[in-house]
Amino acid sequence: MSTQSGTFDDLQARMINATAKVVPMHRQIQGLKHLMSAKKAIFGPRRPMTEFVEKPIPDVSTLSLEDIDVSNPFLYRQCQWLPYFKRLRDEAPVHYQKNSPFGPFWSVTRYDDILFVDKSHDLFSAEPQIILGDPPEGLSVEMFIAMDPPKHDVQRSSVQGVVAPKNLKEMEGLIRSRTGEVLDSLPLDRPFNWVPVVSKELTGRMLATLLDFPYEERHKLVEWSDRMAGAASATGGEYADESIMFDDAADMARSFSKLWRDKEARRAAGEEPGFDLISLLQSNEDTKDLINRPMEFIGNLTLLIIGGNDTTRNSMSGGLVAMNQFPEEFKKLKAKPELIPNMVSEIIRWQTPLAYMRRIAKQDVELGGQTIKKGDRVVMWYASGNRDERKFDNPDQFIIDRKDARNHMSFGYGVHRCMGNRLAELQLRILWEEILKRFDNIEVVEEPRRVQSNFVRGYSELMVKLTPKDKKEAR
Amino acid sequence: MGTITFIEHDQTEHVVKFKAGCSVMQIAVDNAIPGIDGDCGGECACGTCHVIVSDDWFRKTGTPGDDEEQMLSMTPERTGTSRFSCQIVVTDEMDGMTVRLPEFQM
Ligand code: HEM
Ligand code: FES
């Protein structure tokens, strides 16, 4: 294993080789520094890597409150998260864990308290990063999900347009035809894994569309962001080899700058600008020179692919899991397809693809009878807030016509509220509309395999068997 | 008591009755006005209850607070008389007010 500075040099060299023809070197080095910090924003510092080894998690009723550690990356996989968070909500809604592998942290687990923390950006900072692991030393972070106002607002507004509803209207037809293509190619005679074939494929296509990224290389977008969000040191994920991530970073820098330059050239040659992110940035006075600020440029692109990757993917898989656990709801849906939009919100509530966001207290704050000290880490467990019985009736039930499904916290609240929320809803709505046109049933035939992470709540394997609609009534 | 008129982006009008003391978002949701989601339930934390108040009524709705200003500034469809309807508490003086809905909510 190389030392930290060794790896840094290595990466630097690789990046410069990769992109010297496209971007002047000094800018590259800036871009590199940025990447280091951007990476850390998502998956934490480079320190001796913890490898997590799965052990059976004890029943929560056998533990004392202080021993409850909800940062365990196997809590979700072992389906233990429900009783763990219920106990915290009931007995210690603002709970301190002193000794987690990620350091000490507070857990906020009730809906109202989470909303309060998320809204109060004056009391709780999103800097320097939003996952549980330690903050990096002396490195600035350039992803606006981990910036406070006013800097956050400036950055967000420069990229917001690409996923704003106005732009989405332009994309709906394309999303629908691509979704249809994928569904039409599925095997009807045997079980298959829905995750790579549908959920990953559709999100990969979407990301490629947003960035106008070379379509044949779209799998790269998925792989980069999978590894970034799945680092062991950050979220307890399965990727412990950091050197691969450094290769990724170099690769990303190269691809993204090339993308920018190509687009610039095509435009100069008279091509109409598209509705992709790069075209949008190039059309805007404030951002038309963004390539000259590589730290910002790469940061914003990276955030978009990470933000839109496993979140939507796991909602696409999670919906099927939910329908199979609650088969009455699928019947209800077939009888009333107009419930799809509300069902989409309910899927996102029930799945809660991202378990939490992290904050740092900017001053001492009293919350739930506890004193959170300035500098303490505070984790807002959206996954728990979405199952808070004080807010939702029968919160663990999946109910597609739930009245207040839209009140879920899966997109967060306040200034950082998910920028891609409408895109995610659109993708899921189209997926289910197209599913209902084609299939009479989608049966989950094996227990799904869940991802190892305390942050991403998703599936790596979901074996399903399709029943096509009777030909006569189809389409 | 009074009435308030919501005009959707496609010009569909909805005239509804209100009792003073609740928010314009609540009135919209209670009357199932399409285009107002109110995801955060009135906490000024989601930006999905955006309305455009007609010029003559704008001043009567008060001034947006800091929280509202912050969230409004992130709203792509913002206009000079935009408000989050959860932050407008109706009074009897607002009888007859008209608000327009943007094409999209955040
Ligand atoms: C079901 C799907 C999704 C879920 C559950 C989700 C969840 C979240 C959450 C919890 C946050 C942070 C909120 C907070 O701190 O209060 C967030 C922020 C963000 N999301 Fe999503 N997201 C989804 C889809 C997407 C998509 C499709 C994109 C883009 C293509 C995206 C891009 C972003 C960005 C850029 C931010 C940062 C916003 C800011 O800091 O101002 N997300 N998302
Ligand atoms: S209801 Fe969320 S901002 Fe008004």
XYZ file of C-alpha atoms and ligand atoms in Angstrom:
628
model
C 0.000 0.000 0.000
C 1.340 3.418 -0.857
C 1.557 6.257 1.601
C -0.832 9.137 1.379
C 1.588 11.464 -0.375
C 2.799 8.662 -2.605
C -0.701 8.036 -3.809
C -1.260 11.729 -4.262
C 1.785 12.047 -6.510
C 0.752 9.024 -8.394
C -2.655 10.417 -9.026
C -1.237 13.767 -9.983
C 0.984 12.184 -12.576
C -1.806 10.119 -13.956
C -4.137 13.044 -14.217
C -1.631 15.205 -15.930
C -0.846 12.504 -18.437
C -4.450 11.918 -19.043
C -5.528 15.461 -19.620
C -2.458 17.530 -20.506
C -3.688 17.986 -24.065
C -7.026 19.327 -22.996
C -6.443 21.423 -19.905
C -3.373 23.483 -18.979
C -1.360 21.839 -16.297
C -1.749 24.392 -13.531
C -5.455 24.069 -13.854
C -5.121 20.362 -13.645
C -3.340 20.562 -10.401
C -6.048 22.773 -9.046
C -8.541 20.282 -10.318
C -6.634 17.532 -8.646
C -6.603 19.265 -5.308
C -10.243 19.757 -5.713
C -10.837 16.122 -6.441
C -9.016 15.143 -3.309
C -11.298 17.280 -1.264
C -14.385 16.396 -3.206
C -13.688 12.742 -2.704
C -13.311 13.330 0.968
C -16.571 15.180 1.109
C -18.269 11.982 0.166
C -16.205 9.278 1.751
C -14.030 10.801 4.400
C -10.364 10.952 5.143
C -7.612 8.666 4.089
C -6.723 6.832 7.207
C -6.042 3.218 8.043
C -8.943 1.521 6.357
C -11.436 -0.246 8.537
C -12.626 -3.455 7.022
C -16.026 -4.345 8.295
C -16.657 -8.003 8.931
C -20.247 -9.026 9.183
C -21.382 -10.523 12.487
C -24.910 -11.217 13.675
C -26.281 -8.062 15.282
C -27.731 -8.582 18.786
C -31.388 -8.004 19.524
C -31.714 -4.365 20.557
C -33.659 -5.263 23.722
C -30.528 -6.940 25.138
C -28.489 -3.702 24.935
C -28.200 -0.724 27.237
C -29.020 2.560 25.533
C -25.423 3.721 25.464
C -24.345 0.593 23.616
C -26.739 1.104 20.746
C -24.707 1.909 17.626
C -26.807 2.603 14.566
C -23.713 3.303 12.439
C -23.258 -0.462 12.023
C -23.187 -0.978 8.232
C -25.009 -4.312 8.531
C -28.029 -3.011 10.405
C -30.039 -2.616 7.227
C -28.810 -5.780 5.561
C -29.802 -7.837 8.614
C -33.195 -6.111 8.743
C -32.496 -5.002 12.320
C -32.822 -1.309 11.716
C -36.535 -1.155 12.530
C -36.360 -2.238 16.200
C -33.115 -0.322 16.722
C -34.520 2.992 15.549
C -37.864 2.424 17.227
C -36.110 2.009 20.567
C -34.141 5.217 20.009
C -37.244 7.158 18.984
C -39.108 5.962 22.080
C -36.381 6.079 24.703
C -33.590 8.355 23.481
C -34.737 10.436 20.491
C -31.557 12.484 20.635
C -28.948 9.840 21.370
C -25.199 9.949 21.852
C -22.916 7.129 20.769
C -19.391 7.664 22.111
C -17.462 4.800 20.566
C -18.528 4.086 17.030
C -15.883 3.058 14.470
C -16.614 6.442 12.865
C -16.063 8.410 16.072
C -18.652 9.836 18.482
C -21.913 11.164 17.077
C -25.461 12.196 17.948
C -28.438 10.489 16.357
C -31.638 12.443 15.797
C -34.436 9.994 15.078
C -37.845 11.704 15.367
C -39.483 13.415 12.395
C -39.943 16.833 14.000
C -36.433 16.976 15.417
C -34.896 15.991 12.084
C -36.883 18.682 10.300
C -35.668 21.208 12.861
C -32.006 20.280 12.374
C -32.283 20.188 8.573
C -33.937 23.622 8.490
C -31.519 25.246 10.893
C -28.466 25.783 8.734
C -27.519 28.631 11.054
C -27.131 26.150 13.940
C -25.909 23.095 12.059
C -23.290 23.150 9.316
C -23.172 20.747 6.368
C -19.435 21.374 6.088
C -17.049 19.753 5.578
C -19.012 16.678 4.538
C -22.327 14.926 4.904
C -21.400 11.334 5.648
C -20.466 9.940 9.023
C -16.656 9.429 8.722
C -14.036 11.941 9.937
C -13.559 15.264 8.161
C -10.410 15.658 6.086
C -7.677 17.931 7.366
C -6.996 21.223 5.671
C -8.794 20.456 2.434
C -11.580 22.536 1.064
C -14.653 20.837 -0.242
C -16.258 21.861 -3.482
C -19.552 20.048 -3.565
C -22.405 22.275 -2.613
C -24.239 19.526 -0.757
C -21.486 20.031 1.821
C -21.413 23.850 1.783
C -23.344 26.356 3.843
C -25.085 29.453 2.514
C -24.256 31.786 0.886
C -21.649 29.772 -1.038
C -24.021 26.858 -1.380
C -26.729 28.951 -3.013
C -24.449 30.350 -5.705
C -23.183 26.929 -6.707
C -26.566 25.291 -6.626
C -28.152 27.903 -8.806
C -25.541 27.379 -11.505
C -26.490 23.728 -12.080
C -30.085 23.616 -10.891
C -31.480 24.261 -14.357
C -30.535 20.870 -15.714
C -32.921 19.016 -13.412
C -35.466 21.807 -13.032
C -38.973 20.776 -14.098
C -38.857 23.020 -17.151
C -35.946 21.066 -18.516
C -37.480 17.766 -17.471
C -40.477 18.420 -19.666
C -38.085 18.289 -22.607
C -36.672 15.002 -21.424
C -39.839 13.097 -20.606
C -40.249 11.569 -24.054
C -36.696 10.368 -24.127
C -36.901 8.862 -20.644
C -40.090 7.070 -21.619
C -38.728 5.572 -24.809
C -35.574 4.399 -23.071
C -37.557 2.883 -20.237
C -39.778 1.105 -22.746
C -36.752 -0.267 -24.562
C -35.314 -1.754 -21.399
C -38.621 -3.292 -20.315
C -39.216 -4.773 -23.781
C -35.875 -6.540 -23.659
C -36.482 -8.403 -20.399
C -36.594 -12.211 -20.313
C -40.100 -13.578 -19.807
C -39.275 -17.232 -19.357
C -36.879 -17.206 -16.414
C -35.982 -15.290 -13.251
C -33.332 -12.566 -13.566
C -31.673 -9.948 -11.379
C -33.678 -6.726 -11.685
C -30.906 -4.564 -10.183
C -28.330 -4.498 -13.022
C -30.765 -5.119 -15.856
C -33.361 -2.504 -14.992
C -32.506 -0.265 -12.032
C -28.835 0.307 -12.825
C -29.370 0.412 -16.563
C -32.101 3.024 -16.382
C -30.218 5.277 -13.978
C -27.057 4.930 -16.067
C -28.973 5.997 -19.170
C -30.456 8.910 -17.288
C -27.109 10.157 -16.049
C -25.625 9.854 -19.521
C -28.520 11.935 -20.854
C -28.124 14.621 -18.203
C -24.450 15.024 -18.999
C -24.661 14.153 -22.685
C -21.994 11.608 -21.772
C -20.914 9.115 -24.460
C -23.767 6.637 -24.368
C -21.628 3.512 -24.778
C -19.525 4.557 -21.790
C -22.421 5.222 -19.450
C -21.531 2.300 -17.201
C -18.500 4.341 -16.097
C -20.719 6.949 -14.479
C -22.398 4.248 -12.436
C -19.145 2.569 -11.446
C -17.455 5.803 -10.387
C -20.231 6.902 -8.161
C -20.827 3.411 -6.736
C -17.276 3.282 -5.526
C -17.323 6.811 -4.195
C -20.409 6.255 -2.088
C -19.360 2.745 -1.086
C -16.020 3.454 0.608
C -15.538 1.542 3.846
C -14.043 4.432 5.807
C -16.949 6.690 4.983
C -20.098 4.660 5.179
C -18.932 1.186 6.165
C -19.331 0.140 2.532
C -17.627 -2.735 0.788
C -14.941 -0.819 -1.131
C -11.779 -0.852 0.937
C -9.230 -0.327 -1.850
C -8.654 3.398 -2.109
C -6.197 3.245 -4.981
C -8.990 2.348 -7.387
C -10.792 5.491 -6.347
C -7.763 7.517 -7.254
C -7.780 6.016 -10.716
C -11.459 6.875 -10.887
C -10.769 10.460 -9.964
C -8.208 10.803 -12.725
C -10.556 9.150 -15.164
C -13.402 11.431 -14.235
C -11.284 14.544 -14.608
C -10.244 13.453 -18.050
C -13.696 12.491 -19.243
C -15.392 15.582 -17.934
C -12.913 18.035 -19.375
C -13.060 16.270 -22.696
C -16.817 16.458 -22.584
C -16.654 20.195 -22.075
C -14.132 20.792 -24.855
C -15.997 18.615 -27.348
C -19.208 20.411 -26.669
C -17.499 23.757 -27.044
C -16.121 22.701 -30.420
C -19.484 21.381 -31.620
C -21.116 24.592 -30.630
C -18.512 26.677 -32.354
C -19.282 24.602 -35.459
C -22.900 25.693 -35.253
C -24.586 22.822 -33.406
C -27.703 23.738 -31.427
C -27.142 23.588 -27.659
C -28.915 20.669 -25.992
C -30.654 20.434 -22.639
C -27.719 18.680 -20.992
C -25.745 20.071 -18.090
C -22.716 21.164 -20.076
C -24.778 23.024 -22.678
C -26.634 24.730 -19.890
C -23.474 25.788 -18.128
C -22.004 27.035 -21.386
C -25.117 29.084 -22.131
C -25.063 30.874 -18.795
C -23.004 34.062 -18.353
C -21.902 33.078 -14.852
C -20.758 29.598 -15.737
C -19.667 29.734 -19.348
C -16.034 29.704 -18.177
C -16.531 27.095 -15.499
C -13.876 24.886 -17.048
C -11.375 27.492 -15.878
C -12.481 26.766 -12.355
C -11.900 23.018 -12.420
C -12.471 22.562 -8.699
C -15.983 23.791 -9.045
C -16.567 22.185 -12.405
C -15.617 18.661 -11.419
C -17.296 19.028 -8.035
C -20.643 19.910 -9.525
C -20.571 17.139 -12.099
C -19.515 14.591 -9.538
C -22.258 15.609 -7.146
C -24.841 15.221 -9.864
C -23.802 11.694 -10.779
C -23.483 10.580 -7.178
C -26.748 12.234 -6.183
C -28.675 10.679 -9.043
C -27.166 7.231 -8.948
C -28.034 4.773 -6.216
C -30.878 6.879 -4.886
C -33.090 6.458 -7.917
C -31.754 2.978 -8.592
C -32.721 1.719 -5.169
C -36.146 3.304 -5.398
C -36.640 1.392 -8.654
C -35.758 -1.845 -6.883
C -37.399 -0.903 -3.587
C -40.786 -0.417 -5.222
C -40.808 -4.039 -6.326
C -39.748 -5.259 -2.907
C -42.552 -3.238 -1.350
C -45.176 -4.509 -3.819
C -44.160 -8.072 -3.081
C -44.315 -7.578 0.664
C -47.698 -5.893 0.319
C -49.384 -7.662 -2.620
C -52.752 -6.026 -1.925
C -51.178 -2.730 -2.912
C -50.227 -4.041 -6.342
C -53.843 -5.059 -6.898
C -54.936 -1.630 -5.790
C -52.495 -0.073 -8.233
C -53.707 -2.142 -11.182
C -57.279 -1.163 -10.399
C -56.360 2.521 -10.013
C -53.293 3.450 -12.058
C -54.003 7.103 -11.287
C -52.450 6.385 -7.892
C -49.003 6.168 -9.488
C -47.796 9.670 -8.487
C -48.765 9.161 -4.859
C -47.352 5.658 -4.931
C -44.029 7.057 -6.124
C -43.842 9.247 -3.015
C -44.793 6.279 -0.858
C -42.056 4.142 -2.427
C -39.519 6.872 -1.716
C -40.766 7.166 1.875
C -40.799 3.419 2.478
C -37.379 2.829 0.927
C -35.604 6.019 2.111
C -32.649 5.426 -0.252
C -30.281 7.599 1.793
C -30.435 6.810 5.494
C -29.156 10.183 6.723
C -27.277 13.413 6.226
C -24.720 14.614 8.734
C -24.256 18.041 10.279
C -21.857 19.694 12.747
C -23.268 21.864 15.538
C -22.082 25.457 15.114
C -22.917 26.274 18.723
C -24.350 24.481 21.761
C -27.918 23.456 20.980
C -30.602 22.042 23.299
C -32.604 19.371 21.574
C -34.843 16.670 23.023
C -33.573 17.378 26.547
C -29.939 16.907 25.514
C -27.212 19.447 25.010
C -25.436 19.033 21.700
C -22.059 20.746 22.047
C -20.534 23.031 19.467
C -18.438 20.898 17.106
C -20.382 17.659 17.731
C -21.471 15.541 14.826
C -25.202 15.212 14.395
C -26.790 12.573 12.169
C -30.326 13.162 10.912
C -31.748 9.696 10.374
C -34.319 10.229 7.616
C -34.870 6.464 7.567
C -36.136 6.694 11.141
C -38.115 9.907 10.654
C -39.990 8.238 7.797
C -41.069 5.498 10.207
C -41.908 7.811 13.104
C -45.312 6.752 14.430
C -45.741 10.288 15.820
C -45.932 11.504 12.222
C -47.201 8.636 10.044
C -49.998 6.173 10.871
C -48.810 2.579 10.571
C -45.470 3.837 9.331
C -44.043 0.424 8.471
C -46.934 -0.384 6.150
C -46.558 0.384 2.464
C -49.811 2.118 1.489
C -49.900 3.517 -2.034
C -52.785 5.860 -1.338
C -51.373 7.107 1.971
C -52.675 10.670 2.410
C -49.473 12.257 3.635
C -46.965 10.216 1.622
C -45.523 13.428 0.179
C -44.514 14.556 3.656
C -41.696 11.984 3.688
C -38.195 13.201 4.509
C -36.234 11.130 1.984
C -35.310 14.277 0.013
C -34.310 16.206 3.129
C -35.610 19.703 3.913
C -34.285 23.233 3.889
C -31.615 24.705 1.648
C -30.090 21.342 0.788
C -33.380 19.705 -0.154
C -32.709 17.307 -2.981
C -32.213 19.120 -6.229
C -33.082 16.029 -8.275
C -36.398 15.307 -6.548
C -38.567 16.001 -9.578
C -36.326 14.003 -11.863
C -36.429 11.049 -9.481
C -40.218 11.257 -9.279
C -40.493 11.512 -13.045
C -38.281 8.486 -13.657
C -40.218 6.376 -11.193
C -43.584 7.492 -12.480
C -42.618 6.589 -16.051
C -41.160 3.260 -14.957
C -44.403 2.227 -13.271
C -46.599 3.505 -16.094
C -44.582 1.427 -18.524
C -44.549 -1.610 -16.204
C -48.337 -1.581 -15.956
C -48.641 -1.508 -19.755
C -46.606 -4.683 -20.065
C -46.769 -6.900 -17.017
C -49.472 -8.539 -15.020
C -47.180 -9.461 -12.184
C -43.560 -9.103 -11.088
C -42.794 -11.716 -8.502
C -39.738 -11.473 -6.262
C -38.584 -15.089 -6.175
C -35.728 -14.935 -3.649
C -34.923 -12.895 -0.575
C -33.291 -9.707 -1.941
C -29.623 -9.036 -1.117
C -29.075 -5.752 0.626
C -26.093 -3.457 0.346
C -23.494 -3.100 3.104
C -23.568 0.539 4.200
C -24.884 2.777 6.925
C -25.735 5.442 4.334
C -27.106 3.840 1.186
C -30.160 1.665 1.700
C -30.316 -0.491 -1.346
C -30.195 -3.821 -3.081
C -27.449 -5.625 -4.934
C -29.615 -8.517 -6.028
C -33.328 -8.766 -6.603
C -34.367 -11.918 -8.450
C -37.732 -11.510 -10.152
C -39.993 -13.400 -12.531
C -42.281 -11.521 -14.908
C -45.781 -12.420 -15.976
C -46.575 -10.580 -19.208
C -50.011 -9.149 -19.725
C -52.440 -11.260 -21.640
C -51.769 -10.385 -25.326
C -55.366 -9.510 -26.057
C -55.556 -6.785 -23.452
C -51.970 -5.622 -23.793
C -51.258 -2.070 -24.939
C -64.579 34.604 6.143
C -63.775 35.449 2.567
C -62.803 33.980 -0.781
C -59.500 33.551 -2.496
C -58.922 32.733 -6.158
C -56.201 30.372 -7.322
C -55.326 30.544 -11.022
C -53.458 27.561 -12.367
C -50.763 27.954 -14.968
C -53.226 26.857 -17.688
C -55.600 29.640 -16.464
C -58.063 27.313 -14.705
C -59.583 29.292 -11.846
C -60.572 27.961 -8.445
C -62.518 30.238 -6.130
C -62.547 28.914 -2.577
C -63.826 30.119 0.787
C -61.525 30.611 3.723
C -61.604 31.343 7.431
C -59.052 33.858 8.696
C -56.096 32.389 10.571
C -54.965 29.546 8.368
C -52.298 29.634 5.689
C -52.920 29.945 1.979
C -51.090 26.600 1.532
C -53.514 24.924 3.942
C -56.500 26.380 2.098
C -55.115 25.099 -1.196
C -54.416 21.631 0.149
C -57.816 21.398 1.895
C -59.470 22.276 -1.400
C -57.245 19.971 -3.451
C -55.970 22.767 -5.668
C -53.655 21.036 -8.159
C -50.093 22.330 -8.204
C -49.560 23.013 -4.507
C -47.822 20.096 -2.843
C -46.886 21.494 0.549
C -44.451 18.660 1.189
C -43.006 20.004 4.436
C -46.418 20.749 5.901
C -45.860 24.505 6.179
C -42.379 24.646 7.688
C -40.935 26.820 4.927
C -38.509 24.008 4.197
C -39.502 22.465 0.846
C -40.474 25.212 -1.601
C -43.432 23.255 -3.023
C -46.143 25.780 -2.143
C -44.929 28.641 -4.335
C -47.562 31.153 -5.476
C -47.351 34.419 -7.374
C -49.446 37.064 -5.679
C -51.077 39.694 -7.871
C -49.358 43.082 -7.612
C -52.116 44.890 -5.732
C -52.291 42.187 -3.052
C -48.584 41.533 -2.665
C -47.963 44.199 -0.041
C -50.931 43.089 2.015
C -49.423 39.641 2.405
C -46.526 41.042 4.439
C -42.821 40.605 3.795
C -41.039 37.274 3.470
C -38.901 36.380 6.494
C -35.241 35.361 6.211
C -36.018 31.647 5.936
C -38.526 32.264 3.205
C -36.222 34.619 1.327
C -33.478 31.987 1.437
C -35.701 29.252 0.006
C -37.333 31.600 -2.513
C -33.940 32.506 -3.866
C -33.479 28.867 -4.884
C -36.794 28.697 -6.747
C -36.287 28.668 -10.527
C -39.747 30.115 -11.261
C -39.441 32.987 -8.811
C -40.997 36.338 -9.775
C -41.056 39.746 -8.104
C -44.231 38.891 -6.190
C -43.493 35.280 -5.319
C -44.321 33.904 -1.874
C -44.503 30.547 -0.223
C -48.173 30.171 0.468
C -47.551 28.396 3.773
C -46.073 31.654 5.030
C -49.140 33.755 4.217
C -51.646 33.636 7.046
C -54.958 34.911 5.740
C -56.845 37.746 7.392
C -60.300 39.087 6.609
C -58.566 41.889 4.685
C -57.420 39.323 2.145
C -60.986 38.621 1.026
C -60.978 38.612 -2.795
C -57.252 38.015 -3.187
C -55.950 36.334 -6.335
C -52.830 34.184 -6.504
C -51.331 32.461 -9.538
C -49.608 29.116 -9.515
C -46.267 28.699 -11.270
C -45.947 26.095 -14.002
C -43.767 23.947 -11.751
C -43.019 23.616 -8.076
C -39.459 23.126 -6.870
C -35.223 8.966 -4.862
C -34.144 9.588 -5.261
C -33.343 10.562 -4.441
C -33.237 10.697 -3.072
C -33.936 9.882 -2.000
C -32.329 11.802 -2.823
C -31.988 12.256 -1.563
C -31.277 13.413 -1.304
C -31.019 13.951 0.016
C -31.458 13.314 1.321
C -30.321 15.102 -0.132
C -29.813 16.026 0.973
C -30.944 16.792 1.597
C -30.561 17.587 2.816
O -29.383 17.695 3.170
O -31.488 18.145 3.445
C -30.123 15.290 -1.557
C -29.449 16.349 -2.118
C -29.115 16.405 -3.453
N -29.545 15.553 -4.451
Fe -30.800 13.986 -4.252
N -31.900 12.303 -4.019
C -32.484 11.579 -5.039
C -32.312 11.768 -6.397
C -31.473 12.700 -6.944
C -31.232 12.872 -8.360
C -31.913 12.073 -9.461
C -30.318 13.875 -8.493
C -29.693 14.498 -9.712
C -29.595 13.996 -10.863
C -30.000 14.344 -7.155
C -29.130 15.371 -6.877
C -28.967 15.953 -5.633
C -28.150 17.133 -5.396
C -27.361 17.902 -6.435
C -28.242 17.420 -4.015
C -27.585 18.569 -3.253
C -28.573 19.671 -3.039
C -28.055 20.809 -2.177
O -27.153 20.611 -1.355
O -28.557 21.940 -2.335
N -30.724 13.611 -6.254
N -30.729 14.253 -2.246
S -45.180 23.898 2.491
Fe -43.039 23.598 2.405
S -42.341 25.605 2.003
Fe -44.461 25.895 2.167
